[in-house]
Each structure stands twice: as structure tokens, then as C-alpha cells.
PDB file of C-alpha atoms in Angstrom:
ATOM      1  CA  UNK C   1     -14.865   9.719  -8.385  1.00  0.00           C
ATOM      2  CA  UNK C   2     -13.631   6.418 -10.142  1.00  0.00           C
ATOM      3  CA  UNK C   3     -10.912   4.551  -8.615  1.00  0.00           C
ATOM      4  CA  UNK C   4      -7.519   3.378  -9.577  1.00  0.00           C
ATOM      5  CA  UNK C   5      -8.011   0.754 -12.041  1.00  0.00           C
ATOM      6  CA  UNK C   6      -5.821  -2.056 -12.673  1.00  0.00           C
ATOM      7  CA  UNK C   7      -5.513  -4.769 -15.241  1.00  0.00           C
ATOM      8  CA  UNK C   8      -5.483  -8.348 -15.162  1.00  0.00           C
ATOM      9  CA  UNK C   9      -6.689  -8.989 -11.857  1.00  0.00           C
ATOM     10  CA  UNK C  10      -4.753 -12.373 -11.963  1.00  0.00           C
ATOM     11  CA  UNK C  11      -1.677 -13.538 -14.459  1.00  0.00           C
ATOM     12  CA  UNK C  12      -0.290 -16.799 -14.621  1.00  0.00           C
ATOM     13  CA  UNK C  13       3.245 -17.387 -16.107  1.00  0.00           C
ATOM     14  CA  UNK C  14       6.013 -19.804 -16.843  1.00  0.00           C
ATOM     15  CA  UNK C  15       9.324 -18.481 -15.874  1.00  0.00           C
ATOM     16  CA  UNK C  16      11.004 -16.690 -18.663  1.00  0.00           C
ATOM     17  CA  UNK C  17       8.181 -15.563 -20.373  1.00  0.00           C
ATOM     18  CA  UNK C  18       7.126 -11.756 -20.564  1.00  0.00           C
ATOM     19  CA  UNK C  19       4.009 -10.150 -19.101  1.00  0.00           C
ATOM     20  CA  UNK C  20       2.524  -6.824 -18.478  1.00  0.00           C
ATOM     21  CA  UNK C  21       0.312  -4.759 -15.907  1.00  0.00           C
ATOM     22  CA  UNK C  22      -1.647  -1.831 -16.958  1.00  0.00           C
ATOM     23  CA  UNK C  23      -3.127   1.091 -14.281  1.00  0.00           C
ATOM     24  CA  UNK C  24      -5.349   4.376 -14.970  1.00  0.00           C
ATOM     25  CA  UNK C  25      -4.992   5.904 -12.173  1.00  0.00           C
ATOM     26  CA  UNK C  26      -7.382   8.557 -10.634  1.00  0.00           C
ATOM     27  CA  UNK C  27      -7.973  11.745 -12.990  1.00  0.00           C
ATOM     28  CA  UNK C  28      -5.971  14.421 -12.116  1.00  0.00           C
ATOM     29  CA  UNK C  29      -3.630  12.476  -9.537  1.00  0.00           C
ATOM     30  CA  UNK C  30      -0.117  13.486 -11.085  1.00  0.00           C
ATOM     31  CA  UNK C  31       1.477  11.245  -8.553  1.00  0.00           C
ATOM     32  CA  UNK C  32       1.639   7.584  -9.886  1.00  0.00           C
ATOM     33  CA  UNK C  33       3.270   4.265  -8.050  1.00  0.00           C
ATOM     34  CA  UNK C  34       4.073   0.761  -8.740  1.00  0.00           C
ATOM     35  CA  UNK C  35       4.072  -1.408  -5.541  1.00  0.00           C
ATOM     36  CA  UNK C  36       4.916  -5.357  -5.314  1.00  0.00           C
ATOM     37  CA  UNK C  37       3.955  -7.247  -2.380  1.00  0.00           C
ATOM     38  CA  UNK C  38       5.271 -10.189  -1.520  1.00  0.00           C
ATOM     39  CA  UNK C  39       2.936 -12.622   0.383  1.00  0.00           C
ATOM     40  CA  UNK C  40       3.375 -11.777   4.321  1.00  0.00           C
ATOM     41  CA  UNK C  41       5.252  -8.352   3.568  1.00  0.00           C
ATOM     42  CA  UNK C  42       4.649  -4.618   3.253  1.00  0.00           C
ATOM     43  CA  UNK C  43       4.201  -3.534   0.117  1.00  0.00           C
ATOM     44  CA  UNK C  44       7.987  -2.132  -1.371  1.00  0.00           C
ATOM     45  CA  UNK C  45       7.863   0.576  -3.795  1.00  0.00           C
ATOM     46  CA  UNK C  46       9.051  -0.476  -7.878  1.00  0.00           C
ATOM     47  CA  UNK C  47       8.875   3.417  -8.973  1.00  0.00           C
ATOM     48  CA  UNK C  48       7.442   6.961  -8.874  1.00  0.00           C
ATOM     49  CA  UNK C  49       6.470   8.878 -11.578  1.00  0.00           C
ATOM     50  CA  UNK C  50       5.418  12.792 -11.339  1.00  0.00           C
ATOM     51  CA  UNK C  51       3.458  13.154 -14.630  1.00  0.00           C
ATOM     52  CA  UNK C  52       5.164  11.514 -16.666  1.00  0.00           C
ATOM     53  CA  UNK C  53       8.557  11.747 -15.249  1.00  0.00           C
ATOM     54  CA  UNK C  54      10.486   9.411 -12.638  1.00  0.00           C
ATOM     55  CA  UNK C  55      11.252  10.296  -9.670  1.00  0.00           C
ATOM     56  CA  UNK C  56      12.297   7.435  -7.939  1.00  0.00           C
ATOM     57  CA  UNK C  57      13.234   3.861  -9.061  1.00  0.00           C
ATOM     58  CA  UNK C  58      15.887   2.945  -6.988  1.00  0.00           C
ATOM     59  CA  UNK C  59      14.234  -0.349  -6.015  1.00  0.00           C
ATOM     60  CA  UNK C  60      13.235  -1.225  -9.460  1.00  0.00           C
ATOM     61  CA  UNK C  61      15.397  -4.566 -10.722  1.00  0.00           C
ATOM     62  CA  UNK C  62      16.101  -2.650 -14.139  1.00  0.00           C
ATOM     63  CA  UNK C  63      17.454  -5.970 -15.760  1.00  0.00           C
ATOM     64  CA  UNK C  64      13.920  -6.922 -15.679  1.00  0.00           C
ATOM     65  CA  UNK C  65      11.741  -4.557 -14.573  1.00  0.00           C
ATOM     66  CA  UNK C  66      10.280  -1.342 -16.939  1.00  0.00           C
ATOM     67  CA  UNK C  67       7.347   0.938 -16.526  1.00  0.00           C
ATOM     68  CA  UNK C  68       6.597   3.750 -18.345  1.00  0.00           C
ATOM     69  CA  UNK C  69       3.928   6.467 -18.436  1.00  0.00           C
ATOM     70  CA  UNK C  70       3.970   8.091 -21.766  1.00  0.00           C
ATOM     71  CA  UNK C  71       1.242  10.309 -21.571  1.00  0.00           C
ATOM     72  CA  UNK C  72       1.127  11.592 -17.871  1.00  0.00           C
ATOM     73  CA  UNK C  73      -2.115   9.382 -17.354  1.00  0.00           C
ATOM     74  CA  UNK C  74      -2.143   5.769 -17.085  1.00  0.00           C
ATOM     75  CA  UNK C  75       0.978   3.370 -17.028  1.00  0.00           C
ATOM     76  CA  UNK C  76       2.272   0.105 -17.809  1.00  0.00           C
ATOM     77  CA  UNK C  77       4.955  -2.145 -15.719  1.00  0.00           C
ATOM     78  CA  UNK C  78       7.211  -5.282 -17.315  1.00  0.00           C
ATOM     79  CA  UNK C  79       8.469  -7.984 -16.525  1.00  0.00           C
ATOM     80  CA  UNK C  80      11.154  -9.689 -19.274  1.00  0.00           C
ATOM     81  CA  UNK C  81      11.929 -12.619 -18.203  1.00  0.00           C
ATOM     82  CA  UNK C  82       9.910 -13.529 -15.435  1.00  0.00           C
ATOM     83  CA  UNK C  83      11.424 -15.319 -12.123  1.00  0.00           C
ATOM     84  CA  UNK C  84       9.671 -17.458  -9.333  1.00  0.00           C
ATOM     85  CA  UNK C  85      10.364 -14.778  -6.993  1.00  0.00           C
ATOM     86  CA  UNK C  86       8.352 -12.262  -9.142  1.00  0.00           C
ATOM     87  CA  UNK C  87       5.339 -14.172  -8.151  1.00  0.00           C
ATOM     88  CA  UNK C  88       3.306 -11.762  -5.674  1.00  0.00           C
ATOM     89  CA  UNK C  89       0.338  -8.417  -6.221  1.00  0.00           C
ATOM     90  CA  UNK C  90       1.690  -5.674  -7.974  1.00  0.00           C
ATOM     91  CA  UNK C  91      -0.226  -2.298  -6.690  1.00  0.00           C
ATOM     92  CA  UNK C  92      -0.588   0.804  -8.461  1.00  0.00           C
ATOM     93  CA  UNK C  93      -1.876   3.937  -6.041  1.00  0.00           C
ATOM     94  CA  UNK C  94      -2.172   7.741  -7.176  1.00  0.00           C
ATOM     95  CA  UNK C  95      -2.250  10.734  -5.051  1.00  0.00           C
ATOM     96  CA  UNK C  96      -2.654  14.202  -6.081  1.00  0.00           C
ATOM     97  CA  UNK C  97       0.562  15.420  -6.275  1.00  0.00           C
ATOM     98  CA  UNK C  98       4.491  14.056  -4.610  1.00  0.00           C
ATOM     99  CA  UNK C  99       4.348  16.591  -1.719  1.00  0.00           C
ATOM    100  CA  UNK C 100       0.783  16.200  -1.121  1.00  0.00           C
ATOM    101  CA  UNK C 101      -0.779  15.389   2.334  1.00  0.00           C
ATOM    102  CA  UNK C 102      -3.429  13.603   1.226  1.00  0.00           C
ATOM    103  CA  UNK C 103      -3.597   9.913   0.676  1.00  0.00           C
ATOM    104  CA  UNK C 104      -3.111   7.437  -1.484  1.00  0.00           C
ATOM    105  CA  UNK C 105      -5.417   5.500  -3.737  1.00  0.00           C
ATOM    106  CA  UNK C 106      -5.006   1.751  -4.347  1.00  0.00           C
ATOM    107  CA  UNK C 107      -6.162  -0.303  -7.182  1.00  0.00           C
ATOM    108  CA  UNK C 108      -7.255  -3.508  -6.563  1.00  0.00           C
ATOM    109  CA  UNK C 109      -3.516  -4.839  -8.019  1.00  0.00           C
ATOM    110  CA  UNK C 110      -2.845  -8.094 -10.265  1.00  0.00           C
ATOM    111  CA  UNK C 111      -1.459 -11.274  -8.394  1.00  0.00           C
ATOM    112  CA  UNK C 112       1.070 -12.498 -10.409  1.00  0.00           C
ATOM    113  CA  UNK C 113       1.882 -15.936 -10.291  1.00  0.00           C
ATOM    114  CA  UNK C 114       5.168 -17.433 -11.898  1.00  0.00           C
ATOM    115  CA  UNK C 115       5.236 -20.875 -12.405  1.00  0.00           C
TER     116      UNK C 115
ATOM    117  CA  UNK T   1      15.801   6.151   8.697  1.00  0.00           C
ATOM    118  CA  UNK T   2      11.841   5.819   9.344  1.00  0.00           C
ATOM    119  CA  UNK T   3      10.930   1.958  10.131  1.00  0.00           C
ATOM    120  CA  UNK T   4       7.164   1.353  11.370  1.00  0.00           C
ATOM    121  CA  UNK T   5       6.886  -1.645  13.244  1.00  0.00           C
ATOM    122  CA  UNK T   6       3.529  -3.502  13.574  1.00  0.00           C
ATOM    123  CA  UNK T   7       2.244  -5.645  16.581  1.00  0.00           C
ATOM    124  CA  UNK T   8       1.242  -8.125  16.965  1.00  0.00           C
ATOM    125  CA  UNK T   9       1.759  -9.872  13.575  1.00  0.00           C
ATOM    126  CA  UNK T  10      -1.667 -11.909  14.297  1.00  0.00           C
ATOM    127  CA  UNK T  11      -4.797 -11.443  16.047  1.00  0.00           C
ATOM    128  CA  UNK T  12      -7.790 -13.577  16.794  1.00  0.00           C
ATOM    129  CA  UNK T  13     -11.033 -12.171  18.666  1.00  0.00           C
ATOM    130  CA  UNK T  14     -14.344 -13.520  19.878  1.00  0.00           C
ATOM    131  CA  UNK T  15     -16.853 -11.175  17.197  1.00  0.00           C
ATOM    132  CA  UNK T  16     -18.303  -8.694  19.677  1.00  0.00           C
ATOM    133  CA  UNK T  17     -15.208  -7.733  21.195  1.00  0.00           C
ATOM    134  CA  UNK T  18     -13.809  -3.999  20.956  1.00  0.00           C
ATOM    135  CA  UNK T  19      -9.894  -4.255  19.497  1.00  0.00           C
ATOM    136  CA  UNK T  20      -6.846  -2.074  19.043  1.00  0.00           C
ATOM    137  CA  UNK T  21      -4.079  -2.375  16.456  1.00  0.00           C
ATOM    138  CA  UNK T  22      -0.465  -0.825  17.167  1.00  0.00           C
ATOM    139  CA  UNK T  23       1.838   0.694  14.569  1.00  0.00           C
ATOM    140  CA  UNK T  24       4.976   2.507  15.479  1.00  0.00           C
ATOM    141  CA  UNK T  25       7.271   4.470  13.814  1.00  0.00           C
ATOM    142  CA  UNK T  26      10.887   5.380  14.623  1.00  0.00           C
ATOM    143  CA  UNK T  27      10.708   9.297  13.667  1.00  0.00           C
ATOM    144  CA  UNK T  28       8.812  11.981  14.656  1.00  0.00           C
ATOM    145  CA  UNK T  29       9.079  13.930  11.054  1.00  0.00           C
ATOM    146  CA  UNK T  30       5.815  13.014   9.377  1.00  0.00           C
ATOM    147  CA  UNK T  31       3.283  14.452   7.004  1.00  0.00           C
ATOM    148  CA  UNK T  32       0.527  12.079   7.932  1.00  0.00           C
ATOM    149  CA  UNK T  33      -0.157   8.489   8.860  1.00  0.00           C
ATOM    150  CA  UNK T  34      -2.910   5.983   6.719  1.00  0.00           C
ATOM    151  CA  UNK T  35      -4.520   3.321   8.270  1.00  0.00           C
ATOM    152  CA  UNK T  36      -5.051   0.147   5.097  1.00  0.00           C
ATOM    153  CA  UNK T  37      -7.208  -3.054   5.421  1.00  0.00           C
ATOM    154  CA  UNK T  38      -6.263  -5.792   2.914  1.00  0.00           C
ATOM    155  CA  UNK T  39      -8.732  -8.736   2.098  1.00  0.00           C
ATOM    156  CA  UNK T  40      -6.387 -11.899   0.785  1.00  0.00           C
ATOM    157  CA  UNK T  41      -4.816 -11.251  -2.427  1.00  0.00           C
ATOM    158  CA  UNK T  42      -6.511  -7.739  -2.822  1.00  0.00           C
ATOM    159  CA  UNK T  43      -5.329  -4.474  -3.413  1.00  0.00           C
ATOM    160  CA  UNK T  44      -5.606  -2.177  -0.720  1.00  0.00           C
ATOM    161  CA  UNK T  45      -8.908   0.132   1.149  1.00  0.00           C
ATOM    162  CA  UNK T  46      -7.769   3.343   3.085  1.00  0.00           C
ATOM    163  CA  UNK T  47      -9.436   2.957   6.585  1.00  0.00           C
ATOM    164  CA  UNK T  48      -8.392   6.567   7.954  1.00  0.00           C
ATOM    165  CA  UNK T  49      -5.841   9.122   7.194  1.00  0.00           C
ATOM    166  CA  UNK T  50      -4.490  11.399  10.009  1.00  0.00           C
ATOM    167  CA  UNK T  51      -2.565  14.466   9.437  1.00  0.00           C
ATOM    168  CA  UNK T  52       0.913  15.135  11.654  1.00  0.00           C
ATOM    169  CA  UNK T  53      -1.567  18.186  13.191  1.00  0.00           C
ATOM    170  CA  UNK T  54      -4.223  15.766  14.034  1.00  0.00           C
ATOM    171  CA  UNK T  55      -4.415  13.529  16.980  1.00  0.00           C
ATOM    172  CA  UNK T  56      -7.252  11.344  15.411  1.00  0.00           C
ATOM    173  CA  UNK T  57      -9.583  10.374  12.549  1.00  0.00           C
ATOM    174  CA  UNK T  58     -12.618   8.601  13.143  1.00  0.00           C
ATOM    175  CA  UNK T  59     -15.168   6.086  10.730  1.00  0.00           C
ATOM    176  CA  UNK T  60     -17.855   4.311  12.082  1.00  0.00           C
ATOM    177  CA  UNK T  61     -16.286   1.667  14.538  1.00  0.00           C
ATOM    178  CA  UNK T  62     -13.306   2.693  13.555  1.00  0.00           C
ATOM    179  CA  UNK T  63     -11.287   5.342  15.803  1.00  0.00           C
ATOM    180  CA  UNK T  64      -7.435   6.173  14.516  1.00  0.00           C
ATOM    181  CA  UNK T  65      -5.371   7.566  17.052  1.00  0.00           C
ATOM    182  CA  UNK T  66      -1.996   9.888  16.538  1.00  0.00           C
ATOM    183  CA  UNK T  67       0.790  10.389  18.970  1.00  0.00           C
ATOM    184  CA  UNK T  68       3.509  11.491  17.164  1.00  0.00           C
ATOM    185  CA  UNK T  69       6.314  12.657  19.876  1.00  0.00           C
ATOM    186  CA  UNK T  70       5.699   8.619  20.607  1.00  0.00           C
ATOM    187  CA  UNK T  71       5.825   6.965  17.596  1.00  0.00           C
ATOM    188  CA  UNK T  72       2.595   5.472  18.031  1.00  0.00           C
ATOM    189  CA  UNK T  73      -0.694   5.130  16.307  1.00  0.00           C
ATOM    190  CA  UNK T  74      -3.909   3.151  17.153  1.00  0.00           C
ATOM    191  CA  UNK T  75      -6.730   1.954  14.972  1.00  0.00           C
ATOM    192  CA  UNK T  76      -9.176   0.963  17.233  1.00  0.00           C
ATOM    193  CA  UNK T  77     -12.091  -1.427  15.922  1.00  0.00           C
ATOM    194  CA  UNK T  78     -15.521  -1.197  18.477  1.00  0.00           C
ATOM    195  CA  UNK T  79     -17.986  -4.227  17.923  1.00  0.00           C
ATOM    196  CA  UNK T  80     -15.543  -6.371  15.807  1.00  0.00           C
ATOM    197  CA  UNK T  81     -17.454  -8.441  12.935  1.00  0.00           C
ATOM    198  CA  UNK T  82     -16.208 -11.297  11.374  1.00  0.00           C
ATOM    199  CA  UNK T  83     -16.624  -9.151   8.115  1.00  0.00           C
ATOM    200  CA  UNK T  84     -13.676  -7.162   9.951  1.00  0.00           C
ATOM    201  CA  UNK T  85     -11.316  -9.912   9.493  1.00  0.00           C
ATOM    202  CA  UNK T  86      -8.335  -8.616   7.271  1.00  0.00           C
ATOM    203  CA  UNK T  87      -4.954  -7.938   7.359  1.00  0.00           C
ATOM    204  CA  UNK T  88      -4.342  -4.074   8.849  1.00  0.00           C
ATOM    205  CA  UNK T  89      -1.481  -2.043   7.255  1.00  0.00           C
ATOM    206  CA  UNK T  90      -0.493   1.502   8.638  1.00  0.00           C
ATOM    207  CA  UNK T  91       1.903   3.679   6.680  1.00  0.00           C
ATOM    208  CA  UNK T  92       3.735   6.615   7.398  1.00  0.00           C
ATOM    209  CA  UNK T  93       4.391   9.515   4.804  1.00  0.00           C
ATOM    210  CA  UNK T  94       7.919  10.451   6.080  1.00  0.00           C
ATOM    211  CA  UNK T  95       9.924  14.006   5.564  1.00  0.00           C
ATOM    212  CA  UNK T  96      10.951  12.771   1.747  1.00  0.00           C
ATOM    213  CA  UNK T  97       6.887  12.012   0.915  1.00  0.00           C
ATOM    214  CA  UNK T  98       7.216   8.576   1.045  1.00  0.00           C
ATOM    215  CA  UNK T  99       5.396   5.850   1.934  1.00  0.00           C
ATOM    216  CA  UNK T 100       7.081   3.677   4.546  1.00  0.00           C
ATOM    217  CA  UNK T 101       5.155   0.406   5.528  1.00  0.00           C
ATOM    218  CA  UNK T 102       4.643  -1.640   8.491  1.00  0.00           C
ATOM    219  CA  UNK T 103       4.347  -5.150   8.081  1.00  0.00           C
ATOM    220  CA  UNK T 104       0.782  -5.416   8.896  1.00  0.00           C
ATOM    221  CA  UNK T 105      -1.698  -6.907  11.347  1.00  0.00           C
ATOM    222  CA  UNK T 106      -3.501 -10.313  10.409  1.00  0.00           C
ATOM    223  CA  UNK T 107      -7.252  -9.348  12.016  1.00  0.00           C
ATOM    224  CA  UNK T 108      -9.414 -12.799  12.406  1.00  0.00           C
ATOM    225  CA  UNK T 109     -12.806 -12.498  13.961  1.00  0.00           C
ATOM    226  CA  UNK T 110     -14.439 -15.842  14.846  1.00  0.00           C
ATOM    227  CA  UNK T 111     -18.738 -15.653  15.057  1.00  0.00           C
TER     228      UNK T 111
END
């Protein structure tokens, strides 16, 4: 089966300025997240969705920060403005569904850099 | 609350040697434990993924170890490579299906 796919792989910015991260994740995974991951660190969940529902973005800065997945399929996360401490990989992962005991998928994520 | 703790932070082997990463976790109430290897700046493989009714997954030279009513898991590495040399994330599905994260294990192999 094809993988999570994520796009840019790499993004350069000035602070301030806007940018966006796209993910398809795996077909039929109903389960879609947002990760950022600072160098050094775990990655720390941005937000959940089930289909095309939230179900958890209590770490998400929402000055900042939106993501939507209109469709129940693929999704998009942004940034308005930008800071320096946004710089770091955003991940997207699927699984099959929220309760599921299988695992998560991973995209290869887009490293963010905000100069 | 669940916190996974992984040690050590940094690891370097002779290539050859046979290796064994740590990850602990403060509760018991799991759905199932995944074993990640990140290259620099990547996204994240799945290594192994053990169920809270399994006591281990193997993959190659890879062996993942469960104890639960310990709070441990193993990933054990035979015959390390210096294509092995990563960083090594574990991650525990808790009781409210989340994904809670050690910080990870810097893996460097020298030839």
C-alpha cells in the first residue's frame, strides 16, 4: 500500500510570513495527526481528526496554528504568522481508526525552517 | 499520567556489536507499544509494534521486548551496522489511544 505522503519536504520562511503543509494520508486510515518536532524532542501532537472531525487540539497554538480536513481524506496545517520557534518537522501519521491497536504510519514530514 | 522515559539519550558502538535500547513507561494501562527509527531531519519508520498481550515482536536483527507490569520495553539490535545509526523512538498507545513519546535514543555505529 502507498504511504503517508507529505508536502514540501523542506520550507524556508521569514518570520511573519504564512506557509502551509499538505498530507494524504493512507487510504482508508480515518485516523489523521499533525505532529511537530522540535530538534532533540519527542514528537508533540498539533491535532486529531476522526474523518473529518477533531478530536483533539488541545496543544494546537490556535492564534496561529489551523488545519483542516475537508473531505475526510487528506489535510492541510497553517501557520499565520510564522515565529522562530516554529522552525522544526511537522509529521503527519494515519492509523486505521482512534481506538485501533494497530500502528501508526508516518510521512516523511516537512522541516520547516523560520528565518 | 503516562510519561516514557528513554535511556540513555546517546549511544556509540563498535559496528559488530549486539545492542539494547530501554524505554519505560510509568503505567501499566496500554494498548500497545511501537518501536520508531528516525534518520536526521526525516519523518519517522515503524521498527516493531507489540500488542499489551504480546511479550515481543521480532524483524531481522531486530528483537522488541514487552514487560508491561514493569514498565519496560527493549529493542534489541544483533550485529549493529553503521547503516543502523539513527535516533530510536518508542511510543506508548495509553488507555485514551494516544500516542505518548519518549525522548528517543541517538544510535551511532562507528565501522
Amino acid at each position: 500500500e502507498a504511504g503517508v505522503a507529505q508536502s514540501p519536504r523542506y520550507k524556508i520562511i521569514e518570520k511573519r510570513q504564512s506557509v502551509a503543509f499538505w498530507c494524504n494520508p493512507i487510504s482508508g486510515h480515518a485516523t489523521l495527526y499533525w505532529y511537530q518536532q522540535i530538534l532533540g524532542q519527542g514528537p508533540k501532537l498539533l491535532i486529531q481528526f476522526q474523518n473529518n472531525g477533531v478530536v483533539d487540539d488541545s496543544q494546537l497554538p490556535k492564534d496561529r496554528f489551523s488545519a483542516e480536513r475537508l473531505k475526510g481524506v487528506d489535510s492541510t496545517l497553517k501557520i499565520q504568522p510564522a515565529k522562530l520557534e516554529d522552525s522544526a518537522v511537522y509529521l503527519c501519521a494515519s492509523s486505521l481508526s482512534r481506538d485501533s491497536t494497530y500502528g501508526y504510519t508516518f510521512g516523511s514530514g516537512t522541516r520547516l525552517t523560520v528565518v | 499520567k503516562q510519561e516514557v522515559t528513554q535511556i540513555p539519550a546517546a549511544l556509540s558502538v563498535p559496528e559488530g556489536e549486539n545492542l539494547v535500547l530501554n524505554c519505560s513507561f510509568t503505567d501499566s494501562a496500554i494498548y500497545n507499544l511501537q518501536w520508531f527509527r528516525q534518520d536526521p531531519g526525516k519523518g519517522l519508520t515503524s521498527l516493531l509494534l507489540i500488542q499489551s498481550s504480546q511479550r515481543e515482536q521480532t524483524s531481522g536483527r531486530l528483537n522488541a521486548s514487552l514487560d508491561k507490569s514493569s514498565g519496560r520495553s527493549t529493542l534489541y539490535i544483533a550485529a549493529s551496522q553503521p547503516g543502523d545509526s539513527a535516533t530510536y523512538l518508542c511510543a506508548v498507545r495509553d488507555s485514551n489511544y494516544q500516542l505518548i513519546w519518549g525522548a528517543g535514543t541517538k544510535l551511532i555505529i562507528k565501522p
